[in-house]
Amino acid sequence: ATGIKKAIIGFIEKIIYKYPLISNMIYPQKIDKSLDHLNNTHSSWYYPWDKDSAQYSSLLEMFRDAVEEAKTMCIAINQYFSRNLDKSRVLDILGNRSFDSGVDCDTREKFRYYDLIYK
């Protein structure tokens, strides 16, 4: 039944959002064990809004970088509430980034390119 649910949700997403917002998160019924899900081989991949610059990071490398960045943000917020850092500096550290992509919200980037391993 998961395949049917994913197809229905995917169809609705195409109409409403124009991109797969939720259906990509539905776990597939069959998993191809030959796929490098974590990109441990450092194959090239692209952001869904930029097909001009190849990326090679693995998921674990990106996660480690995200943890370090979150740590920096948490420290800045803590310093702000401890009155050791001013508001403008905290906002510079946090940025105005999209929750979905991490891209600056002022750029208005849209997800346009998809090369999904799950079909």
Short mmCIF file of C-alpha atoms in Angstrom, two decimals:
data_model
loop_
_atom_site.label_atom_id
_atom_site.label_comp_id
_atom_site.label_asym_id
_atom_site.label_seq_id
_atom_site.Cartn_x
_atom_site.Cartn_y
_atom_site.Cartn_z
CA ALA A 1 0.00 0.00 0.00
CA THR A 2 2.97 2.33 0.51
CA GLY A 3 3.58 2.56 -3.24
CA ILE A 4 0.01 3.72 -3.82
CA LYS A 5 0.18 6.24 -0.99
CA LYS A 6 3.46 7.63 -2.31
CA ALA A 7 2.03 7.95 -5.83
CA ILE A 8 -1.08 9.77 -4.58
CA ILE A 9 0.92 12.12 -2.36
CA GLY A 10 3.40 12.73 -5.21
CA PHE A 11 0.57 13.62 -7.59
CA ILE A 12 -0.94 16.08 -5.10
CA GLU A 13 2.49 17.62 -4.46
CA LYS A 14 3.03 18.25 -8.18
CA ILE A 15 -0.22 20.20 -8.28
CA ILE A 16 0.23 22.17 -5.05
CA TYR A 17 3.98 22.58 -4.50
CA LYS A 18 5.47 21.78 -7.93
CA TYR A 19 8.14 19.67 -6.20
CA PRO A 20 8.21 16.54 -3.99
CA LEU A 21 8.01 17.91 -0.46
CA ILE A 22 6.75 14.87 1.46
CA SER A 23 6.77 11.94 -0.96
CA ASN A 24 10.59 11.81 -0.94
CA MET A 25 10.43 11.06 2.77
CA ILE A 26 8.27 7.97 2.33
CA TYR A 27 10.42 4.92 2.73
CA PRO A 28 10.47 2.78 -0.42
CA GLN A 29 9.02 -0.73 -0.42
CA LYS A 30 12.13 -2.20 -2.01
CA ILE A 31 15.64 -0.99 -1.35
CA ASP A 32 18.40 -1.30 -3.92
CA LYS A 33 21.40 -2.31 -1.82
CA SER A 34 23.79 -1.28 -4.58
CA LEU A 35 22.96 2.41 -4.05
CA ASP A 36 25.39 4.51 -2.04
CA HIS A 37 22.77 6.20 0.13
CA LEU A 38 25.32 8.08 2.24
CA ASN A 39 27.56 8.98 -0.72
CA ASN A 40 30.55 7.35 0.95
CA THR A 41 32.17 7.09 -2.50
CA HIS A 42 32.01 10.89 -2.85
CA SER A 43 30.17 10.80 -6.15
CA SER A 44 29.12 14.14 -7.59
CA TRP A 45 25.68 15.51 -6.78
CA TYR A 46 23.97 18.87 -7.15
CA TYR A 47 21.77 21.07 -5.04
CA PRO A 48 18.19 21.13 -6.35
CA TRP A 49 18.53 24.87 -7.05
CA ASP A 50 22.02 24.89 -8.63
CA LYS A 51 23.13 22.48 -11.33
CA ASP A 52 26.30 24.42 -12.08
CA SER A 53 28.48 23.44 -9.13
CA ALA A 54 29.04 19.79 -8.28
CA GLN A 55 29.21 18.69 -4.66
CA TYR A 56 31.05 15.60 -3.43
CA SER A 57 30.36 15.54 0.31
CA SER A 58 29.01 12.45 1.98
CA LEU A 59 25.95 12.65 4.19
CA LEU A 60 28.07 12.03 7.28
CA GLU A 61 30.46 14.86 6.35
CA MET A 62 27.54 17.25 5.83
CA PHE A 63 26.01 16.13 9.13
CA ARG A 64 29.31 16.74 10.94
CA ASP A 65 29.55 20.22 9.36
CA ALA A 66 25.93 20.96 10.33
CA VAL A 67 26.62 19.93 13.93
CA GLU A 68 29.60 22.29 14.08
CA GLU A 69 27.57 25.11 12.59
CA ALA A 70 24.69 24.48 15.01
CA LYS A 71 27.17 24.48 17.88
CA THR A 72 28.46 27.91 16.78
CA MET A 73 24.88 29.20 16.56
CA CYS A 74 23.94 27.85 19.99
CA ILE A 75 27.03 29.40 21.55
CA ALA A 76 26.18 32.75 19.94
CA ILE A 77 22.59 32.61 21.20
CA ASN A 78 23.79 31.69 24.68
CA GLN A 79 26.28 34.56 24.63
CA TYR A 80 23.52 36.94 23.55
CA PHE A 81 21.30 35.92 26.48
CA SER A 82 24.31 36.17 28.79
CA ARG A 83 24.79 39.71 27.44
CA ASN A 84 28.21 38.88 26.02
CA LEU A 85 27.25 39.32 22.35
CA ASP A 86 25.11 41.95 20.68
CA LYS A 87 21.97 41.19 18.69
CA SER A 88 23.37 42.21 15.30
CA ARG A 89 26.32 39.81 15.67
CA VAL A 90 23.99 36.93 16.61
CA LEU A 91 21.80 37.67 13.59
CA ASP A 92 24.90 37.70 11.37
CA ILE A 93 25.87 34.27 12.68
CA LEU A 94 22.35 32.86 12.29
CA GLY A 95 21.74 34.43 8.89
CA ASN A 96 18.44 34.59 7.04
CA ARG A 97 18.50 31.06 5.70
CA SER A 98 15.76 28.78 4.51
CA PHE A 99 14.96 25.81 6.71
CA ASP A 100 14.59 23.63 3.59
CA SER A 101 17.82 24.49 1.83
CA GLY A 102 20.05 26.62 4.04
CA VAL A 103 20.18 29.20 1.23
CA ASP A 104 19.68 32.87 2.05
CA CYS A 105 15.94 33.60 1.87
CA ASP A 106 16.59 36.89 0.09
CA THR A 107 17.90 35.03 -2.99
CA ARG A 108 14.51 33.37 -3.61
CA GLU A 109 16.13 30.17 -4.91
CA LYS A 110 13.65 27.50 -5.98
CA PHE A 111 14.09 23.76 -6.15
CA ARG A 112 14.21 23.01 -9.88
CA TYR A 113 16.51 20.03 -10.39
CA TYR A 114 15.90 16.54 -9.10
CA ASP A 115 17.93 13.40 -9.57
CA LEU A 116 16.41 11.11 -7.01
CA ILE A 117 17.56 7.62 -6.20
CA TYR A 118 14.02 6.66 -5.19
CA LYS A 119 11.55 6.52 -8.03
#
